[in-house]
Structure formats: C-alpha cells, structure tokens
Coordinates of C-alpha atoms and ligand atoms in Angstrom, one line a residue:
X1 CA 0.0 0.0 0.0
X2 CA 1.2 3.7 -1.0
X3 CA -0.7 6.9 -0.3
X4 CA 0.4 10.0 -1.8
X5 CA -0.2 13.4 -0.6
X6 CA -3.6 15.1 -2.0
X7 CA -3.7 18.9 -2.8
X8 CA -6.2 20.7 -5.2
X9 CA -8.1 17.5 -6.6
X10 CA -4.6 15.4 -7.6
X11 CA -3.1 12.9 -6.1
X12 CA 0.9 14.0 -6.4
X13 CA 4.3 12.1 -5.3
X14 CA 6.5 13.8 -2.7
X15 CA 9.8 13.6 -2.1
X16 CA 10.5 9.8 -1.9
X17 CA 8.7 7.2 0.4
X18 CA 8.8 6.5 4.3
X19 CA 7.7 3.0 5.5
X20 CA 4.7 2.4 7.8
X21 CA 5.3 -0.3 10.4
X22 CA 3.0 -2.6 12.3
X23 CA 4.0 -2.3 15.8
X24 CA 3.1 -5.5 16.7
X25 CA 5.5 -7.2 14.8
X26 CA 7.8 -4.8 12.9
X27 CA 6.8 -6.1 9.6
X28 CA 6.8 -3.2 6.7
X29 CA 3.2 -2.3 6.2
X30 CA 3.6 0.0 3.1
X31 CA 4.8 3.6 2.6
X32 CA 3.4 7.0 2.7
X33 CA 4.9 10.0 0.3
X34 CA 7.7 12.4 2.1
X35 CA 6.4 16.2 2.7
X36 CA 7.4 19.2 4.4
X37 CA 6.7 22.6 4.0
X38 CA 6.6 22.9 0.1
X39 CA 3.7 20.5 0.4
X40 CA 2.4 22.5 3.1
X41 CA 2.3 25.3 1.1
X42 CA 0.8 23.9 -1.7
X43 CA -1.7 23.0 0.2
X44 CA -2.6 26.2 1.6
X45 CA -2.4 28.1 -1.8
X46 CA -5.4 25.7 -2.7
X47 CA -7.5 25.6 0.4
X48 CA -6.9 29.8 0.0
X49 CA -8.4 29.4 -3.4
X50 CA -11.0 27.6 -2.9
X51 CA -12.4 29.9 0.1
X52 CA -12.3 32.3 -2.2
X53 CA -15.0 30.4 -4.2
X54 CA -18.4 30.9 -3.0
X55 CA -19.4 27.4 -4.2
X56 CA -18.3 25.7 -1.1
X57 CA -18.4 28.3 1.6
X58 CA -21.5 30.0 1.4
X59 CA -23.6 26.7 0.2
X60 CA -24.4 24.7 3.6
X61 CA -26.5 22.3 1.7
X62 CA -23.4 21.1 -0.7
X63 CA -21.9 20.5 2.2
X64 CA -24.3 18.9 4.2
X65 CA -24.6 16.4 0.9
X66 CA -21.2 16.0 0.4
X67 CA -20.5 14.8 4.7
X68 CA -23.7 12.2 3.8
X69 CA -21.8 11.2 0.8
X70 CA -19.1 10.5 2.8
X71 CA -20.6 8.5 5.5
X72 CA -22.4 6.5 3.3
X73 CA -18.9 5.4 1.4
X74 CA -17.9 4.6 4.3
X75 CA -20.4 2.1 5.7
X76 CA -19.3 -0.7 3.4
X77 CA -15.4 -0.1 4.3
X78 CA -15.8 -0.4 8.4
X79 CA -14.6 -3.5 8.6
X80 CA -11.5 -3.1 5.8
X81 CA -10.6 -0.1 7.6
X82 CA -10.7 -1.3 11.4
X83 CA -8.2 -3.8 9.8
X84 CA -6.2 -1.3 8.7
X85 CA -6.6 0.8 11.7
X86 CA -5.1 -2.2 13.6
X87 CA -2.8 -2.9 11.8
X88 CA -0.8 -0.2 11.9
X89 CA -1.7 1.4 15.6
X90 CA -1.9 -1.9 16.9
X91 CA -5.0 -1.4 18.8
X92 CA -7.3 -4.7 18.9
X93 CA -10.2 -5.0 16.5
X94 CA -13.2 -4.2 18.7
X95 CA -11.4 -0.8 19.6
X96 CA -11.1 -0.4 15.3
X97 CA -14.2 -1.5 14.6
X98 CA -16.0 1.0 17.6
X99 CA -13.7 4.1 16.3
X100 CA -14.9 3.7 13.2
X101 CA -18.3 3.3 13.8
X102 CA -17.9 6.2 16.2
X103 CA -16.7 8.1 13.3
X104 CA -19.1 7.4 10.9
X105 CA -22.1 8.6 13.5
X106 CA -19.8 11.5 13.6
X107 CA -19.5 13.3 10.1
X108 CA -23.7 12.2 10.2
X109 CA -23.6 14.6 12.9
X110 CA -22.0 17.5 11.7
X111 CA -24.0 16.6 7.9
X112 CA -27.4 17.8 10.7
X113 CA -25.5 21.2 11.7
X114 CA -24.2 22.1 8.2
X115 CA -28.0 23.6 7.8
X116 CA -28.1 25.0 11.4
X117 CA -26.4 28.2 11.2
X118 CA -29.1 30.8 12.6
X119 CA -28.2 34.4 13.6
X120 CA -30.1 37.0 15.8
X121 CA -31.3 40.3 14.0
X122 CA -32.6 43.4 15.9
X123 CA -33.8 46.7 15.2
X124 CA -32.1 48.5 18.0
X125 CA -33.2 51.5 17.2
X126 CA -36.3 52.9 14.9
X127 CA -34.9 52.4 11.5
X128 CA -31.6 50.8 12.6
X129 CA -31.1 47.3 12.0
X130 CA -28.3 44.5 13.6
X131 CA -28.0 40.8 12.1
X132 CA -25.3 38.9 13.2
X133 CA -23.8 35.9 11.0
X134 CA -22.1 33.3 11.6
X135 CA -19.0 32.6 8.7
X136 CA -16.5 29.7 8.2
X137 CA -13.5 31.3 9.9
X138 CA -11.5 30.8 6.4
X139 CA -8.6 28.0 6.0
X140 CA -8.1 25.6 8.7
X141 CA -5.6 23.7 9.6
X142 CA -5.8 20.5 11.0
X143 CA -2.6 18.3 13.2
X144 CA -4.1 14.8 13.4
X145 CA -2.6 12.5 16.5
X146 CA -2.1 9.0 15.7
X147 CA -3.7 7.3 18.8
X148 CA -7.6 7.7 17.5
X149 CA -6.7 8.8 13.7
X150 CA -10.2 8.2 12.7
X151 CA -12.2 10.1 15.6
X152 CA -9.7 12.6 16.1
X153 CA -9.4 13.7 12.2
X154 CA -13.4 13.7 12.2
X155 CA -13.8 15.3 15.1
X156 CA -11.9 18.6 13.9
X157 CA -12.5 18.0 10.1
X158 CA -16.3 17.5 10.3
X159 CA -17.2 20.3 12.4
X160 CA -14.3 22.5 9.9
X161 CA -16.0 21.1 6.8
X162 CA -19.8 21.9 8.2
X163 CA -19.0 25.4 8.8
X164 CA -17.8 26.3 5.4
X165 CA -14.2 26.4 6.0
X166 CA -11.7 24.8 3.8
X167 CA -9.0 22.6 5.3
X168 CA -5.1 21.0 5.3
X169 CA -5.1 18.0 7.2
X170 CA -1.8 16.8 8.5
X171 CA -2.0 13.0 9.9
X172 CA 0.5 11.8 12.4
X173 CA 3.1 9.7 10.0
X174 CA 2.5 6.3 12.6
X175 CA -0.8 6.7 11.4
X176 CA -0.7 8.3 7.5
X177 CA -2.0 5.1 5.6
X178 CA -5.2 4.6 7.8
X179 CA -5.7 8.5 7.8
X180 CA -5.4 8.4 3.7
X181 CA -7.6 5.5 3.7
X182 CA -10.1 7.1 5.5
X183 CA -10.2 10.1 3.9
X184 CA -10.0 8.4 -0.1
X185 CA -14.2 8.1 -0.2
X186 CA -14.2 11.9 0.2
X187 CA -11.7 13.1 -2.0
X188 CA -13.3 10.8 -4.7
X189 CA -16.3 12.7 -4.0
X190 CA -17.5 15.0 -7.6
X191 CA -19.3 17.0 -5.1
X192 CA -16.3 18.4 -3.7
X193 CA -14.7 21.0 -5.2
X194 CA -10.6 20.8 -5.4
X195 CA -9.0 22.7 -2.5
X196 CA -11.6 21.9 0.0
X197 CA -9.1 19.3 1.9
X198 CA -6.0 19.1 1.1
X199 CA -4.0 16.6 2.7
X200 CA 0.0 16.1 3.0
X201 CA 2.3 13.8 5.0
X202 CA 5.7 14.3 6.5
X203 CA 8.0 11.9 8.7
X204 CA 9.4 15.5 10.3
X205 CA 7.3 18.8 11.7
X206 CA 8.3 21.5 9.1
X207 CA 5.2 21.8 7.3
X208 CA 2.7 21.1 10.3
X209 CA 4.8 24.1 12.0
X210 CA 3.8 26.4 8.5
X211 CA 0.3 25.8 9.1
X212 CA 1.4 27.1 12.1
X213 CA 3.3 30.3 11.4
X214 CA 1.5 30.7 8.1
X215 CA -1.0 34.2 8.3
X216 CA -3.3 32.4 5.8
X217 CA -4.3 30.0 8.0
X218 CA -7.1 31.2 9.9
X219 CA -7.8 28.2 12.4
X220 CA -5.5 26.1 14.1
X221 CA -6.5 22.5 15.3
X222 CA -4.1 20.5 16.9
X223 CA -4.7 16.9 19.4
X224 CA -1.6 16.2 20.8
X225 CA 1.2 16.8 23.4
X226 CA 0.7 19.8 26.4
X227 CA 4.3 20.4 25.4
X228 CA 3.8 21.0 21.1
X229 CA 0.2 22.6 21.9
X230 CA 2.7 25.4 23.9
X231 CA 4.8 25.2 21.5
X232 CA 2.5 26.2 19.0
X233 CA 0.9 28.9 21.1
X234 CA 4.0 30.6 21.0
X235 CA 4.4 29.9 17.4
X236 CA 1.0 31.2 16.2
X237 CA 0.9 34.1 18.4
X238 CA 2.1 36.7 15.8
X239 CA -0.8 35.5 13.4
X240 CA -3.6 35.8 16.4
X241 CA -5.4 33.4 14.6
X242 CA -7.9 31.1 16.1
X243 CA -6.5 28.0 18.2
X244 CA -7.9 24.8 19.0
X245 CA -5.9 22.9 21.2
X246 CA -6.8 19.0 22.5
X247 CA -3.9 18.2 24.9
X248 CA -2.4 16.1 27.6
X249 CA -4.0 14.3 30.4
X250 CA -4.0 12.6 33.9
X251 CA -7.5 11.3 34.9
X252 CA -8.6 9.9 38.3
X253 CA -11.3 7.7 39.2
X254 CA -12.5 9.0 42.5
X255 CA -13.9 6.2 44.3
X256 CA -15.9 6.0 47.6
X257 CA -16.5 4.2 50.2
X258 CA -20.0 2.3 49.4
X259 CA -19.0 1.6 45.7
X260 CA -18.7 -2.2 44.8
X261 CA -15.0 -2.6 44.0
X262 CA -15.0 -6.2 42.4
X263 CA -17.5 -5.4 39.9
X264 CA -15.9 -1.6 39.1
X265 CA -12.0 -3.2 39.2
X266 CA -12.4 -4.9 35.4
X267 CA -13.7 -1.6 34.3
X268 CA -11.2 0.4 35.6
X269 CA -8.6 -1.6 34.5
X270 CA -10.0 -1.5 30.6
X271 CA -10.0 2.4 31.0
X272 CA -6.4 2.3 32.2
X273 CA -4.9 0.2 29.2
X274 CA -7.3 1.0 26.4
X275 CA -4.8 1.6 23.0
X276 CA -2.4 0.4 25.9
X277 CA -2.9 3.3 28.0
X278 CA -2.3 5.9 25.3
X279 CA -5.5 7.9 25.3
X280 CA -5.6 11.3 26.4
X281 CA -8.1 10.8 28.8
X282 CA -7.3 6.9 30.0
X283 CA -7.5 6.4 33.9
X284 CA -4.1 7.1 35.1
X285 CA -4.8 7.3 39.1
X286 CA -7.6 5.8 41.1
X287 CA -8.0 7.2 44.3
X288 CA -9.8 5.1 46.9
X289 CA -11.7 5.8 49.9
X290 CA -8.8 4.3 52.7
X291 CA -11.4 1.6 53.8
X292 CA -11.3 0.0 49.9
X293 CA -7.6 0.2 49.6
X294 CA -6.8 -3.4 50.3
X295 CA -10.0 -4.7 48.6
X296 CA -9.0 -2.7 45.6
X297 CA -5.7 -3.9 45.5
X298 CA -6.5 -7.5 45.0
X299 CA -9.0 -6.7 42.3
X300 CA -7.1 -4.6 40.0
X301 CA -4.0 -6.4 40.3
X302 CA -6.1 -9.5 39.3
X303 CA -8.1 -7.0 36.6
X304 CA -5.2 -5.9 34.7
X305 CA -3.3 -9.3 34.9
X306 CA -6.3 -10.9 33.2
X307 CA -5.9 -8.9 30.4
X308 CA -4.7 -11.0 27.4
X309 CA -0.9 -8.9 25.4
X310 CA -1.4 -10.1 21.7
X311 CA -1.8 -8.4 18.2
X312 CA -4.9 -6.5 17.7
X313 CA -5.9 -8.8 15.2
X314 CA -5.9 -12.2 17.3
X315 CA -9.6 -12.3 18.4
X316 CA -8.7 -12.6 22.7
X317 CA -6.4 -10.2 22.5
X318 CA -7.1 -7.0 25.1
X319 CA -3.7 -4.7 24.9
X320 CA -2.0 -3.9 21.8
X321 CA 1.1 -2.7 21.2
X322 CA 2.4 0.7 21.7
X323 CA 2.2 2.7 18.9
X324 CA 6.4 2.2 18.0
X325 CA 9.5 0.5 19.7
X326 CA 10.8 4.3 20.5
X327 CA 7.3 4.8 22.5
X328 CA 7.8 1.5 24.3
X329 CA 11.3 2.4 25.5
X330 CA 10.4 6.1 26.3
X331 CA 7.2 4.8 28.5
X332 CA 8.8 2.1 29.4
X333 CA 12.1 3.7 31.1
X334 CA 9.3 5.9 33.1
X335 CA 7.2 3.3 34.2
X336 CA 10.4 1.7 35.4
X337 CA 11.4 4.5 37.2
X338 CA 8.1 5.2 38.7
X339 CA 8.2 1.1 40.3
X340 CA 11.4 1.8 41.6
X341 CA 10.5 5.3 43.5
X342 CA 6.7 4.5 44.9
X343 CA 5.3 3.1 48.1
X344 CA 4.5 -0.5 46.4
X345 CA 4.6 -1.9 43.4
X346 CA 1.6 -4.1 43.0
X347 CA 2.0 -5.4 39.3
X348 CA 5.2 -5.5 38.0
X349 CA 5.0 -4.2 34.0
X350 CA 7.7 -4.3 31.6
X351 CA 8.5 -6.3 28.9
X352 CA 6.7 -9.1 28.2
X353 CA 8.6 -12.8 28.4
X354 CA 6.8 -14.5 26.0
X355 CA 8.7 -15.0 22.4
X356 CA 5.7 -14.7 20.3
X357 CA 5.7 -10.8 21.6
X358 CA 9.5 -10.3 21.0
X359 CA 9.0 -8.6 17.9
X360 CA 6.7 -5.9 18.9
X361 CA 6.4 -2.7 21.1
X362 CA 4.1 -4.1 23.8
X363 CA 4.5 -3.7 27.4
X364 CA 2.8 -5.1 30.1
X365 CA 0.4 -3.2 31.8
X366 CA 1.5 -1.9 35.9
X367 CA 0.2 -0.8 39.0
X368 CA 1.5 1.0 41.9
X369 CA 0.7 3.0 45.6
X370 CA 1.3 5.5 46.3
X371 CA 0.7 8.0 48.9
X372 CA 2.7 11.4 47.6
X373 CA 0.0 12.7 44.9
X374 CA 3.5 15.4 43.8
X375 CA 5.5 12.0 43.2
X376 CA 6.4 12.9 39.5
X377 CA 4.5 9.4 38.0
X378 CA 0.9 11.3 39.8
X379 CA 1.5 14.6 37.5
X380 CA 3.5 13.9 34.7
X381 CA 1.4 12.3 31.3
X382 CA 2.9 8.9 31.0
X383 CA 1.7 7.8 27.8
X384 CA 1.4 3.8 28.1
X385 CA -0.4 1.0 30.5
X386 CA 0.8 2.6 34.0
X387 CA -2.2 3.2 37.1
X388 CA -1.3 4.4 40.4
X389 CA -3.3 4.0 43.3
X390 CA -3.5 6.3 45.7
X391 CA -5.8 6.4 49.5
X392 CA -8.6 9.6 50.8
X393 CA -9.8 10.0 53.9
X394 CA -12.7 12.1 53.1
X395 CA -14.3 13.9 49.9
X396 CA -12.6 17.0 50.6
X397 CA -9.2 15.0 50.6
X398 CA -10.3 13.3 47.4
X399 CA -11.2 16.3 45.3
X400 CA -8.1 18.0 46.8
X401 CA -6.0 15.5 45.4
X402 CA -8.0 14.5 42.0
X403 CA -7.7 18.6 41.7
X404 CA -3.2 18.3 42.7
X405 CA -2.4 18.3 39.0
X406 CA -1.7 20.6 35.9
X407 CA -3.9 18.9 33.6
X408 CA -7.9 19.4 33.6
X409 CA -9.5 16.7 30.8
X410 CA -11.7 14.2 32.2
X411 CA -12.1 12.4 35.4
X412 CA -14.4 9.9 36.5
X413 CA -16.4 9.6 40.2
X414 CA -17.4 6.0 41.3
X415 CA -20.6 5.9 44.3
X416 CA -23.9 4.7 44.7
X417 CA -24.7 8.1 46.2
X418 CA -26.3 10.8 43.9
X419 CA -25.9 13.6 45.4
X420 CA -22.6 13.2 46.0
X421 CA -21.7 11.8 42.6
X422 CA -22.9 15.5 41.9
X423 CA -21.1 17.2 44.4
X424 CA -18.1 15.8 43.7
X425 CA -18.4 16.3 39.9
X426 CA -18.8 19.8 40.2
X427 CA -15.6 20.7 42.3
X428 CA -13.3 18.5 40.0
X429 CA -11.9 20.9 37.7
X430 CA -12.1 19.1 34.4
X431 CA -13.6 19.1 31.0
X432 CA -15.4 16.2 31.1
X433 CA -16.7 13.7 34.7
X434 CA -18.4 10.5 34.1
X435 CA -20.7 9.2 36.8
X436 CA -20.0 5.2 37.6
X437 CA -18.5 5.1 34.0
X438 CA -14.6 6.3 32.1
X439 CA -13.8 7.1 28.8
X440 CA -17.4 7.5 27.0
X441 CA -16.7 9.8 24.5
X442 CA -19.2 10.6 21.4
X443 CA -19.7 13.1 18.8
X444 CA -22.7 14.8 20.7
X445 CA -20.9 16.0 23.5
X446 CA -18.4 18.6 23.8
X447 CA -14.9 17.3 24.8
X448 CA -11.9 19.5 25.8
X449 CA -9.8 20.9 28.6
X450 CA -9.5 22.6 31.7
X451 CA -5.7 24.8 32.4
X452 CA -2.9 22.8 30.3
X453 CA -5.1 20.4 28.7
X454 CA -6.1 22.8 25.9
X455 CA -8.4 25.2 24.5
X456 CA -11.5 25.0 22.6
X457 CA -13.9 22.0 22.6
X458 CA -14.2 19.6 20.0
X459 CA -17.4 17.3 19.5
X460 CA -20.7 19.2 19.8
X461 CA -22.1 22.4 19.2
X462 CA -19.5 24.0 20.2
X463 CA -17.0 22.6 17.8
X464 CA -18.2 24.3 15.4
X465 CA -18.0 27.6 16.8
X466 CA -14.2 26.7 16.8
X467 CA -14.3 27.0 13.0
X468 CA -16.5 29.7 12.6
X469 CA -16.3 34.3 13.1
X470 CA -19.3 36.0 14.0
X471 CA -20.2 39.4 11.6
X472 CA -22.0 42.1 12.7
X473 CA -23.6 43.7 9.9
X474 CA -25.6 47.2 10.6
X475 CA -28.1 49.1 8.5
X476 CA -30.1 52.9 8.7
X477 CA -33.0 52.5 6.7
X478 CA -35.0 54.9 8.4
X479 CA -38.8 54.4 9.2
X480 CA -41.8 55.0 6.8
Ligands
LIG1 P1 3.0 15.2 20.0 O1 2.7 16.5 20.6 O2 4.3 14.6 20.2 O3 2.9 15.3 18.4 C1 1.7 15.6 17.7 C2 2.0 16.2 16.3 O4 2.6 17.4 16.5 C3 2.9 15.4 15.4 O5 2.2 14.9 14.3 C4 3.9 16.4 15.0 O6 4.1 16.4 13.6 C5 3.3 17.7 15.4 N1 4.4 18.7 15.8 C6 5.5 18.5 16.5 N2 6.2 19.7 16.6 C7 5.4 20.6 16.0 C8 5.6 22.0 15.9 N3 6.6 22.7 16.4 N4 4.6 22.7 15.2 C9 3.5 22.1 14.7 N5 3.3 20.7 14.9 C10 4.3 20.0 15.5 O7 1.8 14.2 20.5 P2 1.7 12.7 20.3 O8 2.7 12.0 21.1 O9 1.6 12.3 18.9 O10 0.2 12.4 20.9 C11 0.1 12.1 22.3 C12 -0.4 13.3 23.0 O11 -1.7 13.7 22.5 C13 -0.7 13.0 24.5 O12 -0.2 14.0 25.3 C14 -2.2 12.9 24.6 O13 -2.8 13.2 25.8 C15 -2.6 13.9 23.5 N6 -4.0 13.7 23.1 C16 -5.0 14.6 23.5 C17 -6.3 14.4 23.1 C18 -7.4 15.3 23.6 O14 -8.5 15.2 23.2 N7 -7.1 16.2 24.6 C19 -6.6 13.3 22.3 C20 -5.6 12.5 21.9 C21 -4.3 12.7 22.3

C-alpha cells in the first residue's frame, strides 16, 4: 500500500517514500509519500483558493450532501478499515471496529448542523437594524494524533468542513496510511470541489509548523502533546489566529466508600490500558476511599493481569502494542522509574517474556501505591499502561488530590450516592466527569480541557463555533 499526498483535486508524489510499520511485529506495512513545507504550502495556496469560491463556503447544503456522501462510502469499508486501523496502531479490532463506527455517526452529525447556522437580527433603534452571521472562519488547519486517527481527524474535520471552511489536514506519519484511507471516499467525491481538503504527509514537523506560522491559516487545530500545543501557542501568536488545542491528560477515578470494587476493578482496569494506556483521557490514578484500599488492590491487580498482550488482530487479544519501539522504551524507562520510586509496586510491568511478543512494542500493563499525589508518575502524562493507586480520607481529601495536578480533561467519580456523585463532579476541575463510568466519549458531546489540557472544545455544538467568526452587519434604513 502507497498513499500520496492530495492537494487541489490530484493525487501528487513527494519527495520519496517512508515505510509504515506494524507495531506488533515490525513487519513493513507500506509507505506514505515524504512532505514538508513545500507541500504544506501547496496546500494552503489551494485551500486559499478555494475559500475564495463561493461554491463551497456559502452553500451549507453542498456541504451537508457532500458529509452524507461521505458516510455512506464509508459504511461498506468499516470492517477493511478497522483492519487497517489495527494494523498499523496496533490497537485490537473491537477498539477499530468501535472508532470507526464512532466516526461514521460522527460526520452524520456535523452533515445535521451544516444547515443549522441561525443568527439573531434586531432593530435596535427605529430604523436601525443589527443581524449577526455566523461565517466559516476561512482556511483551517488540522494536526491529526495517531492514537484515534479516525475520531480525532473527524472530530476537527467535520465540524471544519460543516461550517464552510476549507481545510489542510496533517496526519500523524504512525498513522498516515489509515488517515489516507479514511479520507480516499471523500476526496473521490464529484461534489467536492478541489481545494476543500487538502491533505499532506511528513515523517518531520516543518510543514505542520507552517500551518502554524502561516497568516493564511485562519484556524489552528491541533490533538496532541501539552508540550507541542505550547509550543505552537507561542508559534502562532504573531498570526492571532484562532487556536484549538486537544492536549495532555491525567485522569482519576475517585472512588468512595460504598461503591462495589470487584464489579468496578475490570472496568477500571479497561479504562487504564485502552490503545495500551495511550489515550488522552485513559484512567491514570484511582483514588480510593482508605477503607477499599486493600480490597482494591486485590481486584485490580487481578483485573489488569487478566488482560490478554497479543496483536490487535488475534480475536482474545485485550492490549495492543504501543504505537512504535521508540514509544515503548520512552514509556517504558518511566514506568520503570516510577516502580522503583513508589510506596509499592503491585503489578510488576515491563517487557513481556513471551517469544511470540518479541518482535513488537508491547508492554505489560503496571500498578502502583502511592501515597505522595507530587510524586512525578501522579502529575507527569505517561503515555502507556501505568495506574497508580493512591488512599482519601474524606471527599474533601479526594477532590483535593483528583484537583493536585496541571492537567484538567476528564475524570471519573465511582458511588452509589447521587448527590454526591454531583457534588463531587462539580468541584473537579475538568472538562469532562463521568458518573459510575470512564472514557465514554461521542460526537454529541463537547470534549476538551481545563488549564494545560487545551483550549476550545471539539465534539458538539460547540466545535463548530471553533471554525466559525461571527459578523455584525448594521443598517439605517429609516422608518416610513
Ligand atoms: P505530540 O505532541 O508529540 O505530536 C503531535 C503532532 O505534533 C505530530 O504529528 C507532529 O508532527 C506535530 N508537531 C510536532 N512539533 C510541532 C511544531 N513545532 N509545530 C507544529 N506541529 C508540530 O503528540 P503525540 O505523542 O503524537 O500524541 C500524544 C499526546 O496527544 C498525548 O499528550 C495525549 O494526551 C494527547 N492527546 C490529547 C487528546 C485530547 O483530546 N485532549 C486526544 C488524543 C491525544
């Protein structure tokens, strides 16, 4: 398989070939074309143009048709495409085959809004009128991560695409096959006009740092790192264009006294290690009323070690990979260091023995106490299958310590008691809380974070309003 980069309606080579890997094996899975910032600007030129053109941003309902279109190619592909998606994140094929069924029910989403765009108009005044309009905010660019390539392109593209803007998307290169593949039913599309997405590749950052820098790039949407999204604050300040930013992570499961911990262990222990614990908002630290503590040692110790290593493709397999040997030794060397500086290490991880495994970047999933919540494994973003258990006396000592942290994304409380599932929820300071639940995520609901996890919100209403300037356009007309 060979993807090349797309800009203005052709398919074009780059500048030679970089391989794509399955992480679970190492085997070569195909290549994707080089870019950098020639492509980059290439691309921009086009999706300039083509805002230029009325056809595509003042016509919701060619857009609303053209997302339908979309879906609807991609109905007969979910399965072809999960493979795919496994294949080369390593995730296992019921975390594919729900991505991409998540984003599918997506773009059907955003196809509702495309039409929804009302705006208030007054007369504030005898004679004087306001309207206000709501306008695709012009080119956007769009940094895909690799963890969730097919949510988290459709997530930003989508809403982009249903406000009228025209777009550059710029996959993760782990990830640029699946994200080409995913995106081939669209570009195919007559309906579209060329320059509406443009799409380019690059094993290096020069030409996702020019849609950066660039001052014809209006929007900026990037999923990835608290450390690049700073990065690129900095970078797009002079342009004071619009920023989206879906960062880093470190979610808690707060959970109290009367909650049942054998039946919530194996669900905890799926949040922690789902795509092997590299999802911004997997469970990173479950904090446990002090009465549970021993209780929920045993079960997720005997949780997590239940959970079958294997390729994503072998039906009982639960963790994946990591996304590339690099990753694994990165995450690796930190989960070491965090088992060798807690209180107790309660499930040794590291590399897995058996021989079948030796090939790929998999690492066994580990848990540790802890009672320090500034201990640098509770505030630092490790990226792989690491949780760390930690004791509360009280709810006040619980949301004081769920609160201890830098990040603000998601967080998760765990009672049978309502009005203190409530209370609770509220004083967390995060961007998303699930009741007696972790990690549901879906295109109706806004998604984003509190302090250094970002800015902006993605999914939702409000995601389009991330792609969109508001007009105020005033008239006289006197009265009769
Ligand atoms: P990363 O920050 O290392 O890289 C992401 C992308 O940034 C890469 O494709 C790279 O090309 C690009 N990049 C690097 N330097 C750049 C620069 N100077 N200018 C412009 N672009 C540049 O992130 P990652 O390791 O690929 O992804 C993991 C991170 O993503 C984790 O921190 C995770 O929490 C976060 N994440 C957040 C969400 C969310 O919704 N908040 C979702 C998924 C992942």
């Amino acid at each position: 398989m060979q993807v090349r980069h797309h800009i203005n309606g052709d398919w074009l080579d780059g500048d030679g070939w970089v391989d794509s890997l399955d992480p679970a094996t190492g085997e070569r899975l195909g290549a994707f074309a080089e870019g950098g910032e020639a492509q980059a600007r290439a691309a921009v030129d086009a999706a300039t143009a083509a805002f230029a053109q009325p056809l595509w941003s003042q016509n919701p309902r060619l857009r609303q048709q053209v997302l339908l279109a979309w879906a609807a190619a991609l109905e007969p592909r979910r399965d072809e495409l999960a493979r795919l998606l496994t294949l080369e994140n390593g995730k296992p094929l019921a975390q594919s085959l729900g991505e991409i069924g998540g984003a599918i029910s997506e773009i059907l989403y955003y196809a509702g809004l495309a039409r929804h765009n009302p705006g208030p108009a007054m007369e504030v005044a005898p004679g004087e009128f306001s309207a206000l309009f709501r306008e695709p905010a012009g080119v956007a660019g769009l940094i895909i991560p690799w963890n969730a390539p097919a949510v988290l392109l459709i997530r930003a593209l989508a809403p982009a695409l249903a406000a009228g803007c025209t777009t550059v998307v710029k996959p993760a290169p782990q990830t640029a096959l699946f994200n080409a593949a995913i995106l081939e039913p669209l570009l195919a599309l007559d309906a579209l006009p060329a320059g509406v997405v443009n799409l380019f590749m690059e094993s290096g950052h020069q030409g996702a740092a020019h849609l950066v820098t660039s001052p014809r790039v209006d929007v900026l949407s990037f999923t990835g790192s608290t450390a690049t999204g700073t990065r690129i604050m900095q970078d797009a300040a002079p342009t004071m264009k619009k920023l989206s930013l879906e960062l880093g992570g470190k979610s808690c499961c707060l959970v109290f006294e009367d909650a049942d911990v054998d039946a919530i262990a194996p669900r905890l222990a799926a949040a922690a290690t789902i795509i092997s614990g590299q999802q911004c908002t997997a469970a990173r630290r479950v904090l446990v009323h002090a009465s549970q503590l021993p209780a929920m040692k045993t079960a997720l110790r005997a949780a997590l070690a239940a959970l079958p290593l294997g390729h994503g493709l072998a039906p009982d397999s639960r963790i994946g990979p990591l996304i590339d040997h690099r990753a694994r030794d990165l995450v690796g060397r930190r989960m070491d260091e965090a088992e060798q500086s807690c209180d107790q290490v309660i499930l040794a991880g590291g590399q897995p023995g058996d021989p079948a495994l030796r090939d790929g970047a998999f690492l066994l999933p580990s848990l540790i106490h802890h009672r320090d919540s500034g201990a640098f494994f509770c505030q630092e973003e490790i990226f792989g299958p690491l949780l760390v258990l930690e004791a509360f006396e009280d709810e006040a000592e619980a949301v004081a310590r769920a609160n201890h942290t830098e990040f603000g994304l998601s967080a998760s409380v765990w009672t049978r008691d309502g009005a203190r599932a409530l209370r609770v929820a509220r004083a967390l300071r995060d961007g998303t809380v699930w009741i007696n639940d972790h990690n549901k995520l879906f295109a109706e609901a806004e998604t984003g974070g509190y302090r250094k996890s970002g800015l902006g919100r993605l999914h939702g209403f409000d995601a389009l309003m991330d792609f969109t300037e508001l007009k105020h356009v005033y008239q006289n007309v006197g009265t009769v």
